Coordinates of C-alpha atoms and ligand atoms in Angstrom, one line a residue:
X198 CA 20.4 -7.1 -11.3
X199 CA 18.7 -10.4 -10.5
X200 CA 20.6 -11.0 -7.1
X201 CA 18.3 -11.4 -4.6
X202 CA 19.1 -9.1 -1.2
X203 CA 17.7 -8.8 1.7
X204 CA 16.4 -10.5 4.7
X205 CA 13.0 -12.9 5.6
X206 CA 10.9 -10.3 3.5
X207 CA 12.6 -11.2 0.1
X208 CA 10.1 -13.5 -1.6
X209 CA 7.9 -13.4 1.0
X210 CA 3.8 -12.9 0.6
X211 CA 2.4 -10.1 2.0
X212 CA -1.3 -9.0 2.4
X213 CA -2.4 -6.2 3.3
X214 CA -5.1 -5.9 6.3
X215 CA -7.1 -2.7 5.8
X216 CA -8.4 -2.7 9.3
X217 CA -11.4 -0.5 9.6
X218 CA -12.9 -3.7 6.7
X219 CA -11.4 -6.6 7.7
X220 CA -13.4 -8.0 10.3
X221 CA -15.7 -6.9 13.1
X222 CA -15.2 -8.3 16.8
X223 CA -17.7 -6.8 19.1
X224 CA -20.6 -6.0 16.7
X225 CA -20.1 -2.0 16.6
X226 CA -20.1 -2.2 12.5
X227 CA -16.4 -1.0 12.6
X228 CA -13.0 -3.7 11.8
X229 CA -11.0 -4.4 14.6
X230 CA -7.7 -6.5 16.2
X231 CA -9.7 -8.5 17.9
X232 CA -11.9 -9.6 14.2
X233 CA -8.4 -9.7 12.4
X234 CA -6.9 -12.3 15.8
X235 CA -10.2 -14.6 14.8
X236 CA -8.6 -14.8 10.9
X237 CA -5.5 -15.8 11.6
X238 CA -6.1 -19.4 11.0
X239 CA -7.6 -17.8 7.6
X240 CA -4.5 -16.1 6.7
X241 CA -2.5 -18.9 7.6
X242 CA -4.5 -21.6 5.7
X243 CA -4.1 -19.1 3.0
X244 CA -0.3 -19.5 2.8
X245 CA 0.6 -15.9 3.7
X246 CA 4.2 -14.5 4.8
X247 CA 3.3 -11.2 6.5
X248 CA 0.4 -8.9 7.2
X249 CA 0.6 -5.1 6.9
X250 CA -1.6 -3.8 9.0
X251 CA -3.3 -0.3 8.2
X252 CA -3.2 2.2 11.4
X253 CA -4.7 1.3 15.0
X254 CA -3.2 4.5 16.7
X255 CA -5.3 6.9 18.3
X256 CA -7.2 9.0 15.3
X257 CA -10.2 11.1 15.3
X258 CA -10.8 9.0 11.9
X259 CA -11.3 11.8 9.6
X260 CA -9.0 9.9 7.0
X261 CA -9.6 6.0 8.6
X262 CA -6.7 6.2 11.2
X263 CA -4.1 8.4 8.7
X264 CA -4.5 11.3 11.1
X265 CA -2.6 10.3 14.1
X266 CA -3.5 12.0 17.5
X267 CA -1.2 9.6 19.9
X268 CA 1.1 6.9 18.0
X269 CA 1.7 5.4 21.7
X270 CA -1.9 4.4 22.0
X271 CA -4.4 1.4 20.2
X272 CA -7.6 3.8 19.4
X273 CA -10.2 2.4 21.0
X274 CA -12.3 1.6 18.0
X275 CA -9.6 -1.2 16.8
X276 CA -9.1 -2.7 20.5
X277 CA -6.3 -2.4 23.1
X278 CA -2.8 -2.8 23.1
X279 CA -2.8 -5.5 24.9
X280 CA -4.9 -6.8 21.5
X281 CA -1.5 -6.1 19.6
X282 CA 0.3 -8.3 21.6
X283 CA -2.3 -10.8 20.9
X284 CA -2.3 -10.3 17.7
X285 CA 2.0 -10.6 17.6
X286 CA 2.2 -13.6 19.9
X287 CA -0.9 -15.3 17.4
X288 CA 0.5 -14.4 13.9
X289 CA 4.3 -15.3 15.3
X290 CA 3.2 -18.7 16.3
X291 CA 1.9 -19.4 13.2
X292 CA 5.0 -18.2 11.3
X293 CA 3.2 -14.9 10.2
X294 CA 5.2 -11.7 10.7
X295 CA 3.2 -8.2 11.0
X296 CA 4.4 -4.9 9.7
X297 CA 2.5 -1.4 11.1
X298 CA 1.6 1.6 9.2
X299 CA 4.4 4.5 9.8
X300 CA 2.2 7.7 9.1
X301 CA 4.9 10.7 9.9
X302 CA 4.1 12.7 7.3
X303 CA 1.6 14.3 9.3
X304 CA -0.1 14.3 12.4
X305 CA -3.9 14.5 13.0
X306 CA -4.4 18.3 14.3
X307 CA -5.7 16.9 17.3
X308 CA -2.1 15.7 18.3
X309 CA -1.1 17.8 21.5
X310 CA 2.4 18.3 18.9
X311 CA -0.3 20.5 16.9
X312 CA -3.0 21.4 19.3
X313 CA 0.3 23.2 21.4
X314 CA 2.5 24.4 18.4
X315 CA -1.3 26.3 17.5
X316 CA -1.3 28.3 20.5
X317 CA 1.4 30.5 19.9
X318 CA 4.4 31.9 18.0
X319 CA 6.6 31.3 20.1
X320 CA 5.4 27.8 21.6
X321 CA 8.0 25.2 22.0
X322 CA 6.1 22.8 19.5
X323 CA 5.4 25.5 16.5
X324 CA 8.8 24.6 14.7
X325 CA 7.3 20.6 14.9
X326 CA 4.9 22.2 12.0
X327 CA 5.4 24.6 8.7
X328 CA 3.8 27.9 9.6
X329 CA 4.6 30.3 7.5
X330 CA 3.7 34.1 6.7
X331 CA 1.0 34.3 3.9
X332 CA 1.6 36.4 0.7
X333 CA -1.2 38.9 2.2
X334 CA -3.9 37.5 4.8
X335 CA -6.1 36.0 2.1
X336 CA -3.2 34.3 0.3
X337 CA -1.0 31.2 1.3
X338 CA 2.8 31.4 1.6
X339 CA 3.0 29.7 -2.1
X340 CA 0.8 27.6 -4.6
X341 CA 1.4 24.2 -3.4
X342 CA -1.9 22.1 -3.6
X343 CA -2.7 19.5 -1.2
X344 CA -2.9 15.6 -2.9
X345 CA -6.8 15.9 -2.0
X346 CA -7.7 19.3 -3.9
X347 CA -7.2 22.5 -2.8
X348 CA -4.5 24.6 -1.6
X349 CA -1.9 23.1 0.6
X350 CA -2.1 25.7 3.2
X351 CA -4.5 26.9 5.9
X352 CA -4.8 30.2 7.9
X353 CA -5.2 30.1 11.3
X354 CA -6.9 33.0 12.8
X355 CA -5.5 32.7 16.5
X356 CA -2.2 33.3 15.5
X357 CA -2.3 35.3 11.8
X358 CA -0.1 32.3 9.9
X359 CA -0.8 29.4 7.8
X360 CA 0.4 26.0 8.3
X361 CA 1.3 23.4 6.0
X362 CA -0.8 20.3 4.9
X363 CA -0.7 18.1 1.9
X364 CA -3.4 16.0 2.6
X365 CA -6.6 17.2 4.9
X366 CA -6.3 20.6 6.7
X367 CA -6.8 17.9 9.4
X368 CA -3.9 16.5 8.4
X369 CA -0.6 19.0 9.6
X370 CA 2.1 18.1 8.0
X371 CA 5.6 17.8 10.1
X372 CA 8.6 20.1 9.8
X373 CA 11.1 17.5 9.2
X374 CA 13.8 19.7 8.9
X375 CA 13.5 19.5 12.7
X376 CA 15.8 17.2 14.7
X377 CA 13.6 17.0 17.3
X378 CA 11.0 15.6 15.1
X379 CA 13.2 12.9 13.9
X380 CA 14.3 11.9 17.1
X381 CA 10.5 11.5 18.1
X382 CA 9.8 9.1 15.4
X383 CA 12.9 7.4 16.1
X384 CA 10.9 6.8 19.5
X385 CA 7.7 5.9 18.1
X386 CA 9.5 3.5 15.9
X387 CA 11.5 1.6 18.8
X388 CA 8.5 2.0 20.7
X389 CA 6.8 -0.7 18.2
X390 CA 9.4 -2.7 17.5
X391 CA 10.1 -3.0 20.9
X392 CA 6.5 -4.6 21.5
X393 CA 7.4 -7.0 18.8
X394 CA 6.1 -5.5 15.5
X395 CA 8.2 -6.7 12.4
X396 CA 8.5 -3.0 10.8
X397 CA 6.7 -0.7 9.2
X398 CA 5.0 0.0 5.9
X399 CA 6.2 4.2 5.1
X400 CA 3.0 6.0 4.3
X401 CA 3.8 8.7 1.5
X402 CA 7.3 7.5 2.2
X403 CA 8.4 10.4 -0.3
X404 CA 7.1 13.0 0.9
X405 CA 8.5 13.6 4.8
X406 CA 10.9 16.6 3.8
X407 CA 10.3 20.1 1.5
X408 CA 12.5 22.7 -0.1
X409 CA 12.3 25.3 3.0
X410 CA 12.7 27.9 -0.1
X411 CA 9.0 26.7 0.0
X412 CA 9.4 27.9 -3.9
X413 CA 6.0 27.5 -6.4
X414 CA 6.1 24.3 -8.2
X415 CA 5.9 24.6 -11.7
X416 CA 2.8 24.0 -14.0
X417 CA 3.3 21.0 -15.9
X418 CA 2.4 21.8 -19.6
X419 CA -1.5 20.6 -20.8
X420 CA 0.8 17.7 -22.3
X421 CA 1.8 16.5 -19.7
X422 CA -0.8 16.8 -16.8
X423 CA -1.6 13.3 -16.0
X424 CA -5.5 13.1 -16.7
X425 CA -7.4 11.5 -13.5
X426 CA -10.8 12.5 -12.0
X427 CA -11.8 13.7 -8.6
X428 CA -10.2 15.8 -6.2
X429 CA -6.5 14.5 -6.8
X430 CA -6.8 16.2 -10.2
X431 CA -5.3 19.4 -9.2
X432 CA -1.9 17.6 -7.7
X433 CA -1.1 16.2 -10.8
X434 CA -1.0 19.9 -13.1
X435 CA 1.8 20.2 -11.0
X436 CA 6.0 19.5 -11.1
X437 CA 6.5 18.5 -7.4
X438 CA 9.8 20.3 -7.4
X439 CA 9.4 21.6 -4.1
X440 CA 7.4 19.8 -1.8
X441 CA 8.0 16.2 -2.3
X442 CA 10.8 14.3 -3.5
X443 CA 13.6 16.1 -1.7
X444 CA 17.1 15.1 -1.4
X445 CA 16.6 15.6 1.9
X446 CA 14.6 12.5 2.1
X447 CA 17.4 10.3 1.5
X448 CA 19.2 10.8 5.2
X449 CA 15.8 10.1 6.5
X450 CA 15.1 6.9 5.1
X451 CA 18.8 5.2 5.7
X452 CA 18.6 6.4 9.7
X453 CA 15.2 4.3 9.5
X454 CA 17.3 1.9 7.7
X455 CA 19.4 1.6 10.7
X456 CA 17.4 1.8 13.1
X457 CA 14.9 -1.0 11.5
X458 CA 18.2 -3.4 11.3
X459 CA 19.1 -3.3 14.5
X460 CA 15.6 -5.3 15.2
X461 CA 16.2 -7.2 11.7
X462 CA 12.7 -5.5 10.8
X463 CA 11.4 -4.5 7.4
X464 CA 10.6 -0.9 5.7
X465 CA 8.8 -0.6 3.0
X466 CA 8.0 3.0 1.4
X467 CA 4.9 3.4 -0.2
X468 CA 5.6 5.8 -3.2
X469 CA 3.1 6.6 -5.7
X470 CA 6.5 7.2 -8.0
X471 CA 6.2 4.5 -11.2
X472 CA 9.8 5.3 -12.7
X473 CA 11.4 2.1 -10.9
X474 CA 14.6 4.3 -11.9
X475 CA 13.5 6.2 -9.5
X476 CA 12.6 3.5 -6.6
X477 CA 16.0 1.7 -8.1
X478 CA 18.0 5.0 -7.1
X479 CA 16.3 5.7 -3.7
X480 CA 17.4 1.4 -2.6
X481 CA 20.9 1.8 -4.3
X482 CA 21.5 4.5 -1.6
X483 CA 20.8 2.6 1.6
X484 CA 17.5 3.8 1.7
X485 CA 14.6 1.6 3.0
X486 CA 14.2 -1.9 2.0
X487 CA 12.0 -2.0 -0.4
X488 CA 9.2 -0.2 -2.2
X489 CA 6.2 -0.6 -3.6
X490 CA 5.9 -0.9 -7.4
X491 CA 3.2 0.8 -8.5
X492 CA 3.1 0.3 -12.2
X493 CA 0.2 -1.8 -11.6
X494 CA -2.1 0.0 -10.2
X495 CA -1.2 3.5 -11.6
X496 CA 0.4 3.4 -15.1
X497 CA -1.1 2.9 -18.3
X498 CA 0.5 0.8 -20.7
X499 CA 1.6 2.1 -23.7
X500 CA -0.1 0.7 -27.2
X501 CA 1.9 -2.1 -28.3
X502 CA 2.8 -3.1 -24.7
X503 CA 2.0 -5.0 -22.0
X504 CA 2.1 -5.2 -18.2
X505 CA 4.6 -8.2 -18.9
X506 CA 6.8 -5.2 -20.4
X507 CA 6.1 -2.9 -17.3
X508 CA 8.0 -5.5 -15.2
X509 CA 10.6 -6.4 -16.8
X510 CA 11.5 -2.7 -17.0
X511 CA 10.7 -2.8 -13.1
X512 CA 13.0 -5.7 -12.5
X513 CA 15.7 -4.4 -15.3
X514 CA 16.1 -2.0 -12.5
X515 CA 16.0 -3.5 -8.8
X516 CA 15.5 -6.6 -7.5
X517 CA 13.9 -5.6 -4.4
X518 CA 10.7 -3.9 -5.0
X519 CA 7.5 -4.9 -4.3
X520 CA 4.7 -5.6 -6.1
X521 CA 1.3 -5.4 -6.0
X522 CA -2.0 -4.3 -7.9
X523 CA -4.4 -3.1 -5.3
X524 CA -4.2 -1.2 -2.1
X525 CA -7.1 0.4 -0.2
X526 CA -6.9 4.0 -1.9
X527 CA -7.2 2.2 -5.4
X528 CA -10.3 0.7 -7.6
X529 CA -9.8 -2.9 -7.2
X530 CA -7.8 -5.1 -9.6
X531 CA -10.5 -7.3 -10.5
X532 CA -12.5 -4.1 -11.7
X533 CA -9.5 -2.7 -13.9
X534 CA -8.2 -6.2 -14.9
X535 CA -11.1 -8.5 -14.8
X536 CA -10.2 -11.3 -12.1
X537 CA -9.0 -13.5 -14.5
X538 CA -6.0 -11.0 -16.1
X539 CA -5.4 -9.9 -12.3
X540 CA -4.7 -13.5 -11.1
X541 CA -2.4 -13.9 -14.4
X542 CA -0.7 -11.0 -13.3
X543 CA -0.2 -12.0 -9.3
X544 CA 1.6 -15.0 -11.1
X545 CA 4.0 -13.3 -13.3
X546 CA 4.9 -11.1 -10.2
X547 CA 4.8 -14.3 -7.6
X548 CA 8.0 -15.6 -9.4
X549 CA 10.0 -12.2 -9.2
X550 CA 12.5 -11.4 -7.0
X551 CA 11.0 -9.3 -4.0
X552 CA 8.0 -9.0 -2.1
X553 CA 4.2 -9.9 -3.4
X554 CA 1.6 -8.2 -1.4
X555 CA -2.4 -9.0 -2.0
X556 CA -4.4 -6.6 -0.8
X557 CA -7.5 -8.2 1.2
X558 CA -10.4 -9.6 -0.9
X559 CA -7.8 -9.9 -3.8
X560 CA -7.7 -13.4 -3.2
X561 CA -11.5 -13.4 -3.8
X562 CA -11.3 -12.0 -7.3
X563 CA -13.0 -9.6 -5.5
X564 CA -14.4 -6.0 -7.7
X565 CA -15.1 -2.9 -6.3
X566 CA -18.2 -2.9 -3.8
X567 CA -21.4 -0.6 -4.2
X568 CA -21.3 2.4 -2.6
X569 CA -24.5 4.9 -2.7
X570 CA -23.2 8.7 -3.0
X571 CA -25.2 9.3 0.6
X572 CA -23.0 7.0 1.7
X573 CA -19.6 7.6 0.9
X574 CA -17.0 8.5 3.9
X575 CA -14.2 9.3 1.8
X576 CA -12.1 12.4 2.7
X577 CA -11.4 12.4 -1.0
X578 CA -15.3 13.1 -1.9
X579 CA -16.2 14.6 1.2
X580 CA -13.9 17.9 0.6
X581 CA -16.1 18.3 -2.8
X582 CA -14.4 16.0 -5.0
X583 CA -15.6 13.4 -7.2
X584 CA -18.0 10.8 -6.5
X585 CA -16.6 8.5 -9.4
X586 CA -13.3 8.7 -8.2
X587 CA -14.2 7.8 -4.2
X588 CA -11.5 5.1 -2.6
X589 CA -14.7 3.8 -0.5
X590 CA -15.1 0.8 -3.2
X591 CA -11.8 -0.6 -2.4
X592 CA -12.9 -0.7 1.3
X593 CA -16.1 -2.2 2.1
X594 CA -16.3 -5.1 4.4
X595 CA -14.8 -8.0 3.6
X596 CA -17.4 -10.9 2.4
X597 CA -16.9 -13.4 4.9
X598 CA -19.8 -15.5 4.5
X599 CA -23.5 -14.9 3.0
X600 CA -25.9 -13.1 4.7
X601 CA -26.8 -11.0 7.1
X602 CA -23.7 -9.0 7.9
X603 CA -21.5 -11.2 5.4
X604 CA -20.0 -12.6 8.4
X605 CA -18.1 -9.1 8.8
X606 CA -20.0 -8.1 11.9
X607 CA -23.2 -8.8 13.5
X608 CA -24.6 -5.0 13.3
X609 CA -27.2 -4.5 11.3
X610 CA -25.0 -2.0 9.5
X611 CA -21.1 -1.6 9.2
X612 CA -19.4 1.7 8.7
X613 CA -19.6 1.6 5.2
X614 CA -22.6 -0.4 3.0
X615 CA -21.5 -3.9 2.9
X616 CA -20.9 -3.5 -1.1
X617 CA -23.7 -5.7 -2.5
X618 CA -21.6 -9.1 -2.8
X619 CA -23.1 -12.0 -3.6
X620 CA -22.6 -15.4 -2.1
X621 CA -20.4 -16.4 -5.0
X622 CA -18.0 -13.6 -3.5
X623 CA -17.5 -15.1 -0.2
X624 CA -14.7 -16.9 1.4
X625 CA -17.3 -19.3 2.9
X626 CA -18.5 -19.9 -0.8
X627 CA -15.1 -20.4 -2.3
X628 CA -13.9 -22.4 -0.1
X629 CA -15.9 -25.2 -0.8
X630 CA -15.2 -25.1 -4.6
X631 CA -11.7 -26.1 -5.9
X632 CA -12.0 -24.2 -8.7
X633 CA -13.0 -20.8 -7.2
X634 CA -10.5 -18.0 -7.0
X635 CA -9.6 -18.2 -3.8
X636 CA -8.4 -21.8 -3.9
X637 CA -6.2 -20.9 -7.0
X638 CA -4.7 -17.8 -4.9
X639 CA -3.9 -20.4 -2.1
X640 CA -2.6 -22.9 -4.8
X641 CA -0.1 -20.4 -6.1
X642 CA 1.4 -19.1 -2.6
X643 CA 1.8 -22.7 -1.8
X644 CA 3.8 -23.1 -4.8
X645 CA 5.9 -20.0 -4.3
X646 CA 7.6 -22.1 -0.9
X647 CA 7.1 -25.6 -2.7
X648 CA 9.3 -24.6 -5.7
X649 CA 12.5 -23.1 -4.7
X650 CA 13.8 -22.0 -7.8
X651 CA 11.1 -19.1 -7.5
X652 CA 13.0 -18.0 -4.9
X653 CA 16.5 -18.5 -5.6
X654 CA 17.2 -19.4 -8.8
X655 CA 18.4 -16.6 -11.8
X656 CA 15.7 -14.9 -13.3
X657 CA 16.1 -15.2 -17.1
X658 CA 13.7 -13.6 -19.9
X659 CA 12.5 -16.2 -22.4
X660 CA 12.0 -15.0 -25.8
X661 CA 8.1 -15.8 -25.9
X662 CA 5.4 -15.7 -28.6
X663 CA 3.7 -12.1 -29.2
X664 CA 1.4 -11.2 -25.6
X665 CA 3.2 -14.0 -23.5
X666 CA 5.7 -13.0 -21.0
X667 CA 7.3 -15.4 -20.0
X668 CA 10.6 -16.2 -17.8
X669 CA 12.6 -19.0 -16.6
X670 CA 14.3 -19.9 -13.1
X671 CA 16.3 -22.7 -13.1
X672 CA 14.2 -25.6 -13.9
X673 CA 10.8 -23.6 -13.8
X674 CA 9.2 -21.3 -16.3
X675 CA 6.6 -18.4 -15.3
X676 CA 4.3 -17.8 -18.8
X677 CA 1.9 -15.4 -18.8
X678 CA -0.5 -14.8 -21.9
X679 CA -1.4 -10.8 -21.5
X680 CA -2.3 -10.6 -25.1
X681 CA -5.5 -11.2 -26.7
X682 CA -5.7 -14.3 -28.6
X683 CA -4.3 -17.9 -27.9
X684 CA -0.2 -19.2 -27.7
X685 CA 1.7 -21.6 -28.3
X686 CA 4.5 -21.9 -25.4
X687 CA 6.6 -24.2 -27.4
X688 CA 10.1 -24.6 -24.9
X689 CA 12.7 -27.6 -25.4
X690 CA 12.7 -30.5 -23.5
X691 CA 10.1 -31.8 -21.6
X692 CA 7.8 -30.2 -19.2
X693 CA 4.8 -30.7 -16.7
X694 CA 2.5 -27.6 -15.5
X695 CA 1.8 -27.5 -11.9
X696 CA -0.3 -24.4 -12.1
X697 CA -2.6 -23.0 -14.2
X698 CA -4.6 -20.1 -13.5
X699 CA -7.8 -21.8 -15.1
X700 CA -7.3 -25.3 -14.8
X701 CA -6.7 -26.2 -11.5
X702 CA -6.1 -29.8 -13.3
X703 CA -4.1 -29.3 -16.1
X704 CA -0.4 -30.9 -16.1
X705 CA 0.2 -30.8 -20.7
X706 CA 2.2 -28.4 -21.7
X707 CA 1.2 -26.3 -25.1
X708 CA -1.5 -23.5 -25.4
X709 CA -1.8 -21.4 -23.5
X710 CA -5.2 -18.7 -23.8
X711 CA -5.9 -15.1 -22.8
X712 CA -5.3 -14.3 -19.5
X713 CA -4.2 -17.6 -18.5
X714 CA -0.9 -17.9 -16.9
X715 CA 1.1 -21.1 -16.2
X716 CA 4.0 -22.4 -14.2
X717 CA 5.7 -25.4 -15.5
X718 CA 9.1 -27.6 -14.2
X719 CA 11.5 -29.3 -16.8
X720 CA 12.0 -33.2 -16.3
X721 CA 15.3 -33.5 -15.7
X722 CA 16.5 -37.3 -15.4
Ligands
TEU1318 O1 -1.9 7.5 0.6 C1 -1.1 8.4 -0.2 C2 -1.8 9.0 -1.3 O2 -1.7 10.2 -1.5 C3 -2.5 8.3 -2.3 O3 -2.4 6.9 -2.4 C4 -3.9 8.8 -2.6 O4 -4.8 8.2 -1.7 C5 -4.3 8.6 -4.0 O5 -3.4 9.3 -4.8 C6 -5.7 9.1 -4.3 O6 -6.2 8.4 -5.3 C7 -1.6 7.3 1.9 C8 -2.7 6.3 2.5 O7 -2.5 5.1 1.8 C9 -4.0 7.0 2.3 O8 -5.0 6.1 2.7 C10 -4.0 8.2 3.1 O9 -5.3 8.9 2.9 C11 -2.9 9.1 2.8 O10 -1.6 8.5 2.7 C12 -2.7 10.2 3.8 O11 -2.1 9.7 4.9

């Protein structure tokens, strides 16, 4: 299972660009293409493959640019699109590729797909949405609940019928058991790729299609209701069955498949699904090219185990998933790992087959930023959920340099609270110290492309002391120590370490402490 497929995305180093946080070009407080054009030279001196860049379409913003009101346009907040050929023709030229943000599960409501299909019964665009009969006027068609609390449906006075969303009620969701729907993404696809975009990360890439029975979804038993606060509490009492997950999904994501490989472009699903079983079924059958792995940032480890053990069941199963252990709708990994563990764990993963991605400020060590409860912009919170659980940490602007404006923008104040960094956090700050986090992030991606038996060589599991993980590629071993007291990495022959997560300088061979990972090559004469 250790073959590596695949095109220029296999092994590559992605990192995500949450673009609303990234970086501020004309001082209105808000991330936009022109700010993320200015850190180009960043993300190229930072040794990155390809940049996933989080929605610029035309959005009314009620969840960040995840509610789409024209997919042909550059929203004004984030630039022109003139600024995404800029941004193409800049990151090409420096060898960078750029993936967009596919967001078809839904439309905004303020898409003239929806604002027409409202209107009437009978309107040509009705059957691009589920509206559906209720059970009586006050009660939906079924008990679906929507991923951000509440019930999945919404009644619509003008017309006496609920329609279907599983996110926002500003957030339709599309019928895709529509042709005509398909064959309009199919357009917005080739529309980017055409302009040059390198593919697409899949938003909710599982969702797309439902059982048109539009059956209830069971009631998982109290035993097995995933516990998690805030308003995503409610989605997880229940078996999806019905409204994600459907085989239906499959013909979906191989015509993408096609489509993306006539432009040798990359799709990659974002699932929340952790069974790489699962993801391992959904890539043996053509589907999209990869996946995200979210073992990292969503299960818990069992007692006994360790992440180490998480991966090698991921990799046991595909060879073309890809990893990570933050994205923007997540605490950070530095806050559930501790900096130290997360760096240990973006080395075990930087020698597997498949795609790395960091998400922005991971390569600061950054933790989750501040955010006052007056101040949170959420969706998530806003529709009554949970303060604790609010995905704003993940997303405050990214510390640049210190002060004022932490070299995000020059406003006095940015869309969200800057997060209370300190200096210590910035990339201005850490780039001046060769032992800072950020310099041991850029050290490792160098040595993904300096050592090319991380890339091509079989992977093989060495049998390790108790809380090391530890595997070998040809003539280079990957150790990581996950457990809580000191190794000994004992290995035949003779070796020299080129990487250490906390010793920039150490070359000996032999200990190795908690939460340290190393990468070592064997002398051979
Ligand atoms: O997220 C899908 C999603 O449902 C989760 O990641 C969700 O945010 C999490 O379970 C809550 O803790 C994608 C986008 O990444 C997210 O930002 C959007 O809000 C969502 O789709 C809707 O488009």
């Amino acid at each position: 299972m250790n073959t590596v497929q695949g095109g220029w995305w296999a092994n590559a180093v992605g990192y995500e660009v949450y673009l609303p946080s990234f970086c501020d070009g004309n001082g209105d407080g808000w991330g936009d293409l022109p700010g993320l054009i200015g850190k180009l030279d960043y993300l190229e001196w930072l040794g990155v493959d390809l940049l996933w860049v989080t929605p610029f379409y035309v959005s009314p913003m009620h969840d960040n640019g995840y509610d789409i009101a024209d997919y042909y346009n550059v929203d004004a907040r984030f630039g022109t699109l003139d600024d995404i050929k800029q941004l193409l023709t800049q990151a090409h030229a420096r060898g960078i590729r750029v993936i967009g943000d596919l967001v078809v599960n839904h439309t905004s409501d303020e898409h003239p797909w929806f604002q027409m299909s409202r209107i009437s019964r009978n309107n040509p665009y009705r059957d691009y949405y589920l509206w559906r009969h209720g059970q009586a006027d006050d009660r939906p068609p079924n008990n679906w609940v929507a991923t951000f609390g509440g019930p999945a449906w919404t009644y619509d006075p003008a017309t006496g019928e609920w329609y279907a969303h599983l996110f926002t009620p500003q957030q339709p969701d599309l019928d895709w058991s529509n042709p005509k729907v398909a064959d309009e993404v199919e357009a917005i696809m080739r529309f980017w790729l055409d302009q040059g975009l390198d593919g697409f990360r899949v938003d909710t890439a599982h969702y797309l299609a439902k059982d048109l029975s539009l059956s209830d979804n069971p009631r998982l038993p109290d035993d097995r209701v995933r516990v998690i606060g805030g308003a995503v509490a409610d989605w997880y009492k229940y078996d999806h069955r019905h409204d994600i997950g459907q085989p239906a999904l499959r013909d979906i994501h191989r015509r993408w498949r096609m489509l993306a490989d006539d432009y040798n472009a990359f799709l990659i699903g974002e699932t929340h699904i952790v069974d790489p079983a699962v993801l391992a079924d959904y890539l043996a059958d053509n589907g999209l090219h990869s996946y995200f792995y979210f073992g990292l940032i969503q299960s818990e480890v069992e007692s006994g185990q360790t992440e180490g053990d998480l991966l090698r069941a991921a990799i046991a199963s595909s060879s073309n998933l890809s990893w990570t252990q933050s994205n923007h709708d997540w605490a950070r990994a530095a806050s559930r790992y501790g900096a130290e563990r997360a760096l240990a764990l973006t080395t075990l993963t930087i020698g597997l087959p498949g795609t790395l991605f960091l998400y922005q400020g991971d390569e600061l060590g950054l933790v989750n930023g501040t955010v006052p409860a007056e101040h949170v912009q959420d969706p998530l919170v806003l529709r009554g959920g949970n303060y604790q659980h609010n995905r704003d940490v993940s997303r405050t602007p990214m510390p640049w340099r210190p002060g004022p404006g932490l070299g995000f923008t020059t406003a006095p104040h940015a869309w969200l609270p800057f997060g209370g960094r300190d200096p210590v956090d910035t990339v201005a700050v850490q780039a001046k110290n060769s032992h800072s986090m950020l310099h041991a992030h850029r050290r490792l991606l160098r040595l993904r492309r300096s050592l090319p038996d991380l890339r091509g060589a079989t992977l093989v599991w060495i049998d390790a002391p108790e809380g090391v993980t530890a595997y070998r590629r040809g003539n280079t071993v990957v150790a990581a120590n996950l457990g809580p007291t000191t190794a000994q990495l004992n290995l035949p022959g003779s070796w020299r370490v080129h990487y250490s997560t906390l010793d920039p300088d150490r070359s000996v061979p032999g200990t190795i402490a908690p939460h340290e990972a190393l990468i070592q090559t064997q002398f051979t004469s």
